[in-house]
PDB file of C-alpha atoms in Angstrom:
ATOM      1  CA  MET A 153     -68.138 -20.485  22.741  1.00 40.00           C
ATOM      2  CA  SER A 154     -65.626 -23.833  21.488  1.00 52.00           C
ATOM      3  CA  ALA A 155     -65.302 -25.129  18.025  1.00 63.00           C
ATOM      4  CA  ARG A 156     -67.948 -27.544  17.951  1.00 91.00           C
ATOM      5  CA  PHE A 157     -70.794 -28.166  16.670  1.00 96.00           C
ATOM      6  CA  GLU A 158     -74.153 -30.381  17.146  1.00 97.00           C
ATOM      7  CA  GLY A 159     -77.066 -31.282  15.246  1.00 97.00           C
ATOM      8  CA  TRP A 160     -80.083 -33.265  15.155  1.00 98.00           C
ATOM      9  CA  TYR A 161     -81.701 -34.352  11.521  1.00 98.00           C
ATOM     10  CA  TYR A 162     -85.671 -34.810  11.634  1.00 98.00           C
ATOM     11  CA  LYS A 163     -86.633 -36.993   8.814  1.00 98.00           C
ATOM     12  CA  HIS A 164     -90.178 -37.248   7.219  1.00 98.00           C
ATOM     13  CA  GLN A 165     -91.320 -39.311   4.370  1.00 98.00           C
ATOM     14  CA  ALA A 166     -95.237 -39.947   2.661  1.00 98.00           C
ATOM     15  CA  GLY A 167     -96.110 -40.798  -0.560  1.00 94.00           C
ATOM     16  CA  GLY A 168     -92.697 -40.655  -2.255  1.00 94.00           C
ATOM     17  CA  LYS A 169     -92.245 -37.721  -0.845  1.00 96.00           C
ATOM     18  CA  SER A 170     -88.978 -36.707   1.679  1.00 98.00           C
ATOM     19  CA  LEU A 171     -88.263 -33.408   3.801  1.00 98.00           C
ATOM     20  CA  ALA A 172     -85.456 -33.591   5.795  1.00 98.00           C
ATOM     21  CA  VAL A 173     -85.295 -30.618   8.803  1.00 98.00           C
ATOM     22  CA  ILE A 174     -81.716 -30.210  10.361  1.00 98.00           C
ATOM     23  CA  PRO A 175     -81.497 -27.746  13.284  1.00 98.00           C
ATOM     24  CA  GLY A 176     -78.406 -26.794  15.050  1.00 98.00           C
ATOM     25  CA  ARG A 177     -75.305 -24.595  15.392  1.00 97.00           C
ATOM     26  CA  ALA A 178     -71.270 -24.235  14.350  1.00 97.00           C
ATOM     27  CA  ARG A 179     -68.917 -22.232  16.230  1.00 94.00           C
ATOM     28  CA  ASP A 180     -70.741 -19.075  15.051  1.00 94.00           C
ATOM     29  CA  HIS A 181     -74.234 -19.185  14.183  1.00 97.00           C
ATOM     30  CA  ALA A 182     -77.014 -21.426  13.886  1.00 98.00           C
ATOM     31  CA  PHE A 183     -79.203 -22.852  11.403  1.00 98.00           C
ATOM     32  CA  VAL A 184     -81.451 -24.930  10.123  1.00 98.00           C
ATOM     33  CA  GLN A 185     -80.737 -27.145   6.778  1.00 98.00           C
ATOM     34  CA  ILE A 186     -84.090 -28.121   4.508  1.00 98.00           C
ATOM     35  CA  VAL A 187     -83.079 -31.335   2.638  1.00 98.00           C
ATOM     36  CA  THR A 188     -86.007 -32.462  -0.098  1.00 97.00           C
ATOM     37  CA  ASN A 189     -85.340 -35.459  -2.863  1.00 94.00           C
ATOM     38  CA  ASP A 190     -84.884 -32.885  -5.587  1.00 93.00           C
ATOM     39  CA  ASP A 191     -83.110 -29.546  -3.328  1.00 96.00           C
ATOM     40  CA  SER A 192     -80.997 -28.195  -0.621  1.00 97.00           C
ATOM     41  CA  TYR A 193     -81.239 -24.902   1.712  1.00 98.00           C
ATOM     42  CA  TYR A 194     -79.206 -23.824   4.024  1.00 98.00           C
ATOM     43  CA  VAL A 195     -81.027 -20.897   6.729  1.00 98.00           C
ATOM     44  CA  ASN A 196     -78.261 -18.738   8.800  1.00 97.00           C
ATOM     45  CA  TYR A 197     -79.336 -17.698  12.212  1.00 98.00           C
ATOM     46  CA  PRO A 198     -77.857 -15.915  14.706  1.00 97.00           C
ATOM     47  CA  LEU A 199     -76.595 -17.548  17.733  1.00 97.00           C
ATOM     48  CA  ALA A 200     -78.744 -15.627  19.774  1.00 97.00           C
ATOM     49  CA  ALA A 201     -81.644 -17.016  18.063  1.00 98.00           C
ATOM     50  CA  TYR A 202     -80.831 -21.063  19.437  1.00 98.00           C
ATOM     51  CA  HIS A 203     -82.540 -21.550  22.594  1.00 97.00           C
ATOM     52  CA  ARG A 204     -81.979 -25.380  23.754  1.00 95.00           C
ATOM     53  CA  GLY A 205     -83.952 -27.413  25.845  1.00 92.00           C
ATOM     54  CA  ASP A 206     -86.891 -30.006  25.731  1.00 93.00           C
ATOM     55  CA  THR A 207     -88.050 -28.166  23.250  1.00 97.00           C
ATOM     56  CA  LEU A 208     -85.292 -26.634  20.300  1.00 98.00           C
ATOM     57  CA  ARG A 209     -86.102 -23.352  19.130  1.00 98.00           C
ATOM     58  CA  ILE A 210     -84.815 -21.323  16.325  1.00 98.00           C
ATOM     59  CA  GLY A 211     -86.109 -18.513  15.524  1.00 97.00           C
ATOM     60  CA  GLU A 212     -89.537 -18.925  14.987  1.00 97.00           C
ATOM     61  CA  ASN A 213     -89.037 -22.516  14.232  1.00 98.00           C
ATOM     62  CA  SER A 214     -89.164 -25.139  17.340  1.00 98.00           C
ATOM     63  CA  PHE A 215     -88.368 -29.063  17.219  1.00 98.00           C
ATOM     64  CA  SER A 216     -88.863 -31.379  19.894  1.00 98.00           C
ATOM     65  CA  ARG A 217     -90.186 -35.351  20.023  1.00 97.00           C
ATOM     66  CA  SER A 218     -93.736 -34.664  19.369  1.00 98.00           C
ATOM     67  CA  GLY A 219     -92.762 -32.820  16.401  1.00 98.00           C
ATOM     68  CA  VAL A 220     -91.738 -30.167  14.896  1.00 98.00           C
ATOM     69  CA  ARG A 221     -93.534 -26.065  13.723  1.00 98.00           C
ATOM     70  CA  LEU A 222     -91.539 -24.405  11.181  1.00 98.00           C
ATOM     71  CA  ASP A 223     -91.868 -21.030  10.022  1.00 98.00           C
ATOM     72  CA  ILE A 224     -89.098 -19.656   7.368  1.00 98.00           C
ATOM     73  CA  ASP A 225     -89.358 -16.640   5.251  1.00 97.00           C
ATOM     74  CA  CYS A 226     -86.424 -15.809   3.379  1.00 95.00           C
ATOM     75  CA  PRO A 227     -85.570 -14.614  -0.356  1.00 94.00           C
ATOM     76  CA  GLU A 228     -83.978 -18.343  -0.952  1.00 93.00           C
ATOM     77  CA  VAL A 229     -87.025 -20.615   1.128  1.00 97.00           C
ATOM     78  CA  ARG A 230     -90.615 -20.378   2.009  1.00 98.00           C
ATOM     79  CA  LEU A 231     -90.801 -23.373   4.310  1.00 98.00           C
ATOM     80  CA  PHE A 232     -94.392 -22.877   7.228  1.00 98.00           C
ATOM     81  CA  GLY A 233     -95.890 -25.919   8.806  1.00 98.00           C
ATOM     82  CA  GLU A 234     -96.419 -28.399  11.395  1.00 98.00           C
ATOM     83  CA  VAL A 235     -96.013 -32.155  11.216  1.00 98.00           C
ATOM     84  CA  ARG A 236     -96.714 -34.335  14.482  1.00 98.00           C
ATOM     85  CA  TYR A 237     -95.240 -37.312  15.673  1.00 98.00           C
ATOM     86  CA  GLY A 238     -96.610 -40.090  17.318  1.00 98.00           C
ATOM     87  CA  ALA A 239     -95.244 -42.688  19.493  1.00 98.00           C
ATOM     88  CA  LEU A 240     -91.290 -43.241  18.981  1.00 98.00           C
ATOM     89  CA  THR A 241     -88.741 -46.126  18.706  1.00 98.00           C
ATOM     90  CA  SER A 242     -85.946 -45.712  20.825  1.00 97.00           C
ATOM     91  CA  ILE A 243     -82.960 -48.138  20.820  1.00 98.00           C
ATOM     92  CA  ARG A 244     -82.065 -49.886  23.867  1.00 96.00           C
ATOM     93  CA  GLY A 245     -78.684 -47.868  25.452  1.00 94.00           C
ATOM     94  CA  ASP A 246     -76.485 -45.941  23.326  1.00 96.00           C
ATOM     95  CA  ILE A 247     -76.044 -46.466  19.487  1.00 96.00           C
ATOM     96  CA  MET A 248     -72.477 -45.607  20.996  1.00 94.00           C
ATOM     97  CA  GLY A 249     -71.666 -47.719  23.449  1.00 93.00           C
ATOM     98  CA  PRO A 250     -68.910 -47.484  25.825  1.00 91.00           C
ATOM     99  CA  PHE A 251     -67.427 -44.624  23.156  1.00 87.00           C
ATOM    100  CA  ARG A 252     -70.023 -42.768  24.897  1.00 87.00           C
ATOM    101  CA  TYR A 253     -67.541 -42.246  27.599  1.00 86.00           C
ATOM    102  CA  VAL A 254     -64.423 -41.355  25.660  1.00 82.00           C
ATOM    103  CA  PRO A 255     -63.558 -37.559  24.022  1.00 82.00           C
ATOM    104  CA  MET A 256     -64.715 -38.819  20.351  1.00 85.00           C
ATOM    105  CA  GLU A 257     -64.900 -36.081  17.333  1.00 89.00           C
ATOM    106  CA  CYS A 258     -68.169 -36.926  16.630  1.00 92.00           C
ATOM    107  CA  ARG A 259     -70.625 -38.544  18.807  1.00 93.00           C
ATOM    108  CA  HIS A 260     -74.018 -39.886  17.036  1.00 95.00           C
ATOM    109  CA  GLY A 261     -77.078 -40.512  18.517  1.00 96.00           C
ATOM    110  CA  VAL A 262     -80.192 -42.589  17.466  1.00 98.00           C
ATOM    111  CA  ILE A 263     -83.192 -41.334  19.112  1.00 98.00           C
ATOM    112  CA  SER A 264     -85.911 -42.471  17.118  1.00 98.00           C
ATOM    113  CA  MET A 265     -86.041 -45.097  14.410  1.00 98.00           C
ATOM    114  CA  ASP A 266     -88.955 -45.116  13.466  1.00 98.00           C
ATOM    115  CA  HIS A 267     -92.598 -43.259  14.568  1.00 98.00           C
ATOM    116  CA  GLY A 268     -96.290 -41.796  12.607  1.00 98.00           C
ATOM    117  CA  LEU A 269     -96.869 -38.829  11.338  1.00 98.00           C
ATOM    118  CA  ALA A 270     -99.738 -35.860  10.852  1.00 98.00           C
ATOM    119  CA  GLY A 271     -99.660 -32.662   9.459  1.00 98.00           C
ATOM    120  CA  THR A 272     -98.671 -30.443   6.352  1.00 98.00           C
ATOM    121  CA  LEU A 273     -95.517 -28.467   5.389  1.00 98.00           C
ATOM    122  CA  THR A 274     -95.211 -26.142   2.660  1.00 98.00           C
ATOM    123  CA  LEU A 275     -92.389 -25.258   0.554  1.00 98.00           C
ATOM    124  CA  ASN A 276     -92.026 -22.387  -1.505  1.00 98.00           C
ATOM    125  CA  GLY A 277     -95.873 -22.676  -2.193  1.00 97.00           C
ATOM    126  CA  VAL A 278     -96.248 -26.726  -2.866  1.00 97.00           C
ATOM    127  CA  ARG A 279     -98.123 -28.278  -0.349  1.00 98.00           C
ATOM    128  CA  ILE A 280     -96.748 -31.697   1.286  1.00 98.00           C
ATOM    129  CA  ASP A 281     -99.066 -33.763   3.729  1.00 98.00           C
ATOM    130  CA  PHE A 282     -97.168 -36.092   5.255  1.00 98.00           C
ATOM    131  CA  THR A 283     -99.918 -37.319   7.372  1.00 98.00           C
ATOM    132  CA  GLY A 284     -99.968 -41.341   7.035  1.00 98.00           C
ATOM    133  CA  GLY A 285     -95.869 -41.339   6.562  1.00 98.00           C
ATOM    134  CA  ARG A 286     -92.897 -42.264   8.883  1.00 98.00           C
ATOM    135  CA  GLY A 287     -90.628 -40.622  10.125  1.00 98.00           C
ATOM    136  CA  TYR A 288     -86.615 -40.902  11.807  1.00 98.00           C
ATOM    137  CA  ILE A 289     -84.363 -38.945  14.053  1.00 98.00           C
ATOM    138  CA  GLU A 290     -80.927 -38.537  15.246  1.00 98.00           C
ATOM    139  CA  SER A 291     -77.701 -36.366  16.748  1.00 97.00           C
ATOM    140  CA  ASP A 292     -74.702 -35.609  16.161  1.00 96.00           C
ATOM    141  CA  SER A 293     -72.028 -33.261  18.422  1.00 96.00           C
ATOM    142  CA  GLY A 294     -68.598 -32.778  18.457  1.00 94.00           C
ATOM    143  CA  ARG A 295     -65.975 -30.705  16.305  1.00 94.00           C
ATOM    144  CA  SER A 296     -66.153 -32.770  13.052  1.00 93.00           C
ATOM    145  CA  PHE A 297     -67.657 -35.461  11.108  1.00 91.00           C
ATOM    146  CA  PRO A 298     -64.881 -38.457   9.770  1.00 88.00           C
ATOM    147  CA  GLY A 299     -63.144 -37.402   7.229  1.00 82.00           C
ATOM    148  CA  GLY A 300     -64.504 -40.329   5.382  1.00 87.00           C
ATOM    149  CA  TYR A 301     -67.556 -42.441   5.979  1.00 91.00           C
ATOM    150  CA  THR A 302     -70.909 -43.983   4.479  1.00 92.00           C
ATOM    151  CA  TRP A 303     -73.940 -43.756   6.391  1.00 96.00           C
ATOM    152  CA  VAL A 304     -78.067 -45.504   5.300  1.00 97.00           C
ATOM    153  CA  GLN A 305     -80.962 -45.954   6.830  1.00 98.00           C
ATOM    154  CA  CYS A 306     -84.294 -47.079   5.972  1.00 98.00           C
ATOM    155  CA  ASN A 307     -87.655 -47.535   7.771  1.00 98.00           C
ATOM    156  CA  ALA A 308     -90.087 -47.036   4.317  1.00 97.00           C
ATOM    157  CA  PHE A 309     -90.966 -51.002   4.045  1.00 97.00           C
ATOM    158  CA  GLY A 310     -93.327 -53.313   3.602  1.00 95.00           C
ATOM    159  CA  THR A 311     -93.232 -54.685   6.501  1.00 94.00           C
ATOM    160  CA  ASP A 312     -92.070 -53.484  10.299  1.00 96.00           C
ATOM    161  CA  CYS A 313     -88.679 -52.980   9.856  1.00 98.00           C
ATOM    162  CA  SER A 314     -86.224 -50.101  10.461  1.00 98.00           C
ATOM    163  CA  ILE A 315     -82.496 -49.915   9.602  1.00 98.00           C
ATOM    164  CA  MET A 316     -79.830 -47.472  10.203  1.00 98.00           C
ATOM    165  CA  ALA A 317     -75.865 -48.155   9.212  1.00 98.00           C
ATOM    166  CA  ALA A 318     -72.569 -46.451   9.359  1.00 96.00           C
ATOM    167  CA  VAL A 319     -69.296 -47.045   9.100  1.00 95.00           C
ATOM    168  CA  ALA A 320     -66.645 -44.322   9.370  1.00 92.00           C
ATOM    169  CA  ARG A 321     -62.818 -43.069  10.012  1.00 88.00           C
ATOM    170  CA  ILE A 322     -62.478 -42.560  13.158  1.00 83.00           C
ATOM    171  CA  PRO A 323     -59.218 -40.832  14.918  1.00 76.00           C
ATOM    172  CA  PHE A 324     -58.754 -42.303  18.443  1.00 71.00           C
ATOM    173  CA  CYS A 325     -55.679 -41.894  20.676  1.00 69.00           C
ATOM    174  CA  GLY A 326     -53.418 -40.509  18.033  1.00 70.00           C
ATOM    175  CA  ILE A 327     -54.496 -42.712  15.402  1.00 75.00           C
ATOM    176  CA  ARG A 328     -57.628 -43.508  13.010  1.00 80.00           C
ATOM    177  CA  PHE A 329     -59.134 -47.049  12.839  1.00 84.00           C
ATOM    178  CA  TRP A 330     -62.347 -48.163  10.562  1.00 90.00           C
ATOM    179  CA  GLY A 331     -65.256 -48.365  13.489  1.00 92.00           C
ATOM    180  CA  HIS A 332     -69.154 -49.279  12.987  1.00 95.00           C
ATOM    181  CA  ILE A 333     -73.325 -48.445  13.980  1.00 97.00           C
ATOM    182  CA  ALA A 334     -75.364 -50.067  12.892  1.00 98.00           C
ATOM    183  CA  VAL A 335     -79.620 -51.168  13.943  1.00 98.00           C
ATOM    184  CA  VAL A 336     -81.962 -53.884  12.546  1.00 98.00           C
ATOM    185  CA  ARG A 337     -85.461 -53.277  14.552  1.00 98.00           C
ATOM    186  CA  LEU A 338     -87.875 -56.099  12.972  1.00 98.00           C
ATOM    187  CA  ASP A 339     -90.657 -57.086  14.064  1.00 96.00           C
ATOM    188  CA  GLY A 340     -90.805 -55.357  17.341  1.00 95.00           C
ATOM    189  CA  ARG A 341     -86.668 -56.916  17.930  1.00 97.00           C
ATOM    190  CA  GLU A 342     -83.917 -55.003  18.290  1.00 98.00           C
ATOM    191  CA  TYR A 343     -80.674 -56.116  16.719  1.00 98.00           C
ATOM    192  CA  ARG A 344     -77.061 -53.967  17.028  1.00 98.00           C
ATOM    193  CA  LEU A 345     -73.724 -54.827  15.208  1.00 98.00           C
ATOM    194  CA  ALA A 346     -71.084 -52.508  15.948  1.00 97.00           C
ATOM    195  CA  THR A 347     -67.369 -52.128  16.746  1.00 95.00           C
ATOM    196  CA  TYR A 348     -67.535 -52.361  20.386  1.00 95.00           C
ATOM    197  CA  ASN A 349     -69.603 -56.154  20.296  1.00 96.00           C
ATOM    198  CA  GLY A 350     -67.971 -58.187  18.096  1.00 96.00           C
ATOM    199  CA  GLY A 351     -69.270 -57.063  14.296  1.00 97.00           C
ATOM    200  CA  ARG A 352     -66.896 -55.817  11.836  1.00 96.00           C
ATOM    201  CA  ILE A 353     -66.943 -54.906   8.414  1.00 95.00           C
ATOM    202  CA  VAL A 354     -66.856 -57.165   5.591  1.00 95.00           C
ATOM    203  CA  ARG A 355     -66.785 -54.496   3.389  1.00 92.00           C
ATOM    204  CA  ALA A 356     -67.483 -50.842   2.757  1.00 91.00           C
ATOM    205  CA  ALA A 357     -67.557 -49.273  -0.481  1.00 87.00           C
ATOM    206  CA  PRO A 358     -69.546 -46.434  -2.293  1.00 86.00           C
ATOM    207  CA  GLY A 359     -73.003 -47.794  -2.141  1.00 90.00           C
ATOM    208  CA  ILE A 360     -72.196 -50.456   0.159  1.00 93.00           C
ATOM    209  CA  VAL A 361     -72.264 -51.907   3.158  1.00 95.00           C
ATOM    210  CA  GLU A 362     -71.293 -55.038   5.131  1.00 97.00           C
ATOM    211  CA  LEU A 363     -71.396 -55.663   7.821  1.00 98.00           C
ATOM    212  CA  ARG A 364     -71.180 -59.074  10.099  1.00 98.00           C
ATOM    213  CA  ARG A 365     -71.527 -60.038  14.214  1.00 98.00           C
ATOM    214  CA  GLY A 366     -71.516 -63.745  15.132  1.00 97.00           C
ATOM    215  CA  LYS A 367     -73.620 -65.147  12.757  1.00 98.00           C
ATOM    216  CA  TYR A 368     -75.790 -62.279  11.775  1.00 98.00           C
ATOM    217  CA  ARG A 369     -75.282 -60.567   8.186  1.00 98.00           C
ATOM    218  CA  LEU A 370     -76.312 -57.157   7.134  1.00 98.00           C
ATOM    219  CA  SER A 371     -75.924 -56.087   3.233  1.00 98.00           C
ATOM    220  CA  ILE A 372     -77.344 -53.222   2.129  1.00 98.00           C
ATOM    221  CA  ALA A 373     -76.393 -52.164  -1.781  1.00 97.00           C
ATOM    222  CA  VAL A 374     -77.586 -48.616  -2.391  1.00 96.00           C
ATOM    223  CA  ASP A 375     -78.530 -47.622  -6.537  1.00 91.00           C
ATOM    224  CA  SER A 376     -75.920 -45.317  -7.659  1.00 70.00           C
ATOM    225  CA  HIS A 377     -76.564 -41.701  -6.667  1.00 67.00           C
ATOM    226  CA  GLU A 378     -74.917 -38.392  -6.472  1.00 78.00           C
ATOM    227  CA  GLY A 379     -77.001 -36.922  -3.632  1.00 89.00           C
ATOM    228  CA  LEU A 380     -76.968 -33.461  -2.868  1.00 94.00           C
ATOM    229  CA  ARG A 381     -74.058 -31.157  -1.687  1.00 93.00           C
ATOM    230  CA  LEU A 382     -75.017 -30.318   1.964  1.00 95.00           C
ATOM    231  CA  PRO A 383     -72.729 -27.958   4.301  1.00 94.00           C
ATOM    232  CA  ALA A 384     -71.303 -30.088   7.302  1.00 94.00           C
ATOM    233  CA  PRO A 385     -68.823 -29.628  10.398  1.00 94.00           C
ATOM    234  CA  ARG A 386     -65.492 -29.209  10.018  1.00 93.00           C
ATOM    235  CA  SER A 387     -63.735 -27.765  13.721  1.00 93.00           C
ATOM    236  CA  GLY A 388     -67.115 -26.484  14.784  1.00 94.00           C
ATOM    237  CA  GLU A 389     -67.468 -24.599  11.293  1.00 94.00           C
ATOM    238  CA  MET A 390     -70.108 -25.356   8.654  1.00 95.00           C
ATOM    239  CA  THR A 391     -66.839 -25.077   5.977  1.00 94.00           C
ATOM    240  CA  HIS A 392     -67.467 -28.665   5.281  1.00 92.00           C
ATOM    241  CA  THR A 393     -69.134 -30.820   2.315  1.00 91.00           C
ATOM    242  CA  ILE A 394     -70.916 -33.865   2.019  1.00 92.00           C
ATOM    243  CA  ARG A 395     -73.292 -35.780  -0.276  1.00 93.00           C
ATOM    244  CA  GLU A 396     -77.090 -37.101   0.724  1.00 95.00           C
ATOM    245  CA  ALA A 397     -79.706 -38.255  -0.797  1.00 96.00           C
ATOM    246  CA  ILE A 398     -82.387 -38.349   0.915  1.00 96.00           C
ATOM    247  CA  SER A 399     -84.673 -40.921  -1.132  1.00 96.00           C
ATOM    248  CA  CYS A 400     -82.718 -43.286  -3.245  1.00 95.00           C
ATOM    249  CA  PRO A 401     -83.321 -47.347  -4.288  1.00 96.00           C
ATOM    250  CA  ALA A 402     -81.884 -49.452  -2.050  1.00 97.00           C
ATOM    251  CA  HIS A 403     -81.359 -52.944  -1.519  1.00 98.00           C
ATOM    252  CA  PHE A 404     -81.353 -54.531   1.881  1.00 98.00           C
ATOM    253  CA  ARG A 405     -81.142 -58.165   3.565  1.00 98.00           C
ATOM    254  CA  PHE A 406     -80.508 -59.675   6.759  1.00 98.00           C
ATOM    255  CA  THR A 407     -79.348 -63.219   7.543  1.00 98.00           C
ATOM    256  CA  GLU A 408     -79.185 -65.137  11.074  1.00 98.00           C
ATOM    257  CA  GLY A 409     -76.591 -67.951   9.407  1.00 98.00           C
ATOM    258  CA  GLU A 410     -78.492 -69.671   6.124  1.00 97.00           C
ATOM    259  CA  ARG A 411     -81.704 -68.484   7.600  1.00 98.00           C
ATOM    260  CA  VAL A 412     -83.060 -65.169   5.758  1.00 98.00           C
ATOM    261  CA  LEU A 413     -84.282 -62.753   8.319  1.00 98.00           C
ATOM    262  CA  PHE A 414     -85.235 -59.660   6.260  1.00 98.00           C
ATOM    263  CA  GLU A 415     -84.537 -59.121   2.563  1.00 98.00           C
ATOM    264  CA  GLU A 416     -86.319 -56.181   0.914  1.00 98.00           C
ATOM    265  CA  ARG A 417     -85.652 -53.215  -1.419  1.00 98.00           C
ATOM    266  CA  SER A 418     -87.267 -50.134  -0.754  1.00 97.00           C
ATOM    267  CA  LYS A 419     -87.165 -46.922  -2.964  1.00 96.00           C
ATOM    268  CA  HIS A 420     -86.985 -44.399  -0.204  1.00 96.00           C
ATOM    269  CA  ALA A 421     -83.843 -45.252   1.790  1.00 97.00           C
ATOM    270  CA  SER A 422     -81.645 -42.262   2.442  1.00 97.00           C
ATOM    271  CA  TYR A 423     -77.799 -42.320   2.065  1.00 96.00           C
ATOM    272  CA  GLU A 424     -74.728 -40.339   2.908  1.00 94.00           C
ATOM    273  CA  TYR A 425     -71.532 -40.420   2.435  1.00 89.00           C
ATOM    274  CA  GLU A 426     -67.974 -38.406   2.938  1.00 83.00           C
ATOM    275  CA  MET A 427     -65.052 -39.660   0.548  1.00 62.00           C
ATOM    276  CA  GLU A 428     -62.446 -37.966   1.533  1.00 53.00           C
ATOM    277  CA  GLU A 429     -60.523 -41.138   2.938  1.00 52.00           C
ATOM    278  CA  PRO A 430     -60.980 -44.325   0.801  1.00 51.00           C
ATOM    279  CA  LEU A 431     -63.880 -46.601   1.880  1.00 57.00           C
ATOM    280  CA  LEU A 432     -62.856 -50.147   2.686  1.00 58.00           C
ATOM    281  CA  GLY A 433     -63.156 -52.592   0.137  1.00 51.00           C
TER     282      GLY A 433
END
């Protein structure tokens, strides 16, 4: 097995409750991470329990574009149930753009910006009904997470909008540069701001992301939140640590010149960061 990892991020939110399930594999084992508003859990599996296809299976758990079915029973966590997904909201093309053809330390994928949920999960004896809620799916693969990055995602708005933005320090051909990717899907229309299509980083600091491409500008301010510590990949092994707050307040503003296309504050944004390298700003 090469020193690589791969993982998927399935997020579920409804009624103020949030639960993300992150199935994947590292160099020497498979795993399922569970992240809630207050706790996180990491469950190890042997590589032999990992079966990737149209449906990813790890032990008794299955993950696909149509939903997740979970059955985890170990001393630290008990999680079981099923959540089905409505029609996924895909993006145009690959979020990596032309960089998908280049060897990268970490490749990111966006599978669904937004979709409906139906079903329940029971976590440590507490039943959570996600019916009527919203979901999000993405993926990562490669050798390591970036040495410095920030990521914000939210589709918990009062209007038809979903947003994902990430800024990262990227090693490439012996140098490191700051790159970014962002998608704003608003009223059925997709806007892309990225390093590869002429976008630039105005500011990136703890809790702050400001991006610009031409006349479009995206500004995100996340309320101070320490987040939960999560294992993350380093050279194919889950030996690194990042922080994530799966549900925290944040303010989003998206403009076209002087025209405000979208502005809203959400109580349920997801925010992840790594501070090994200082961010811009």
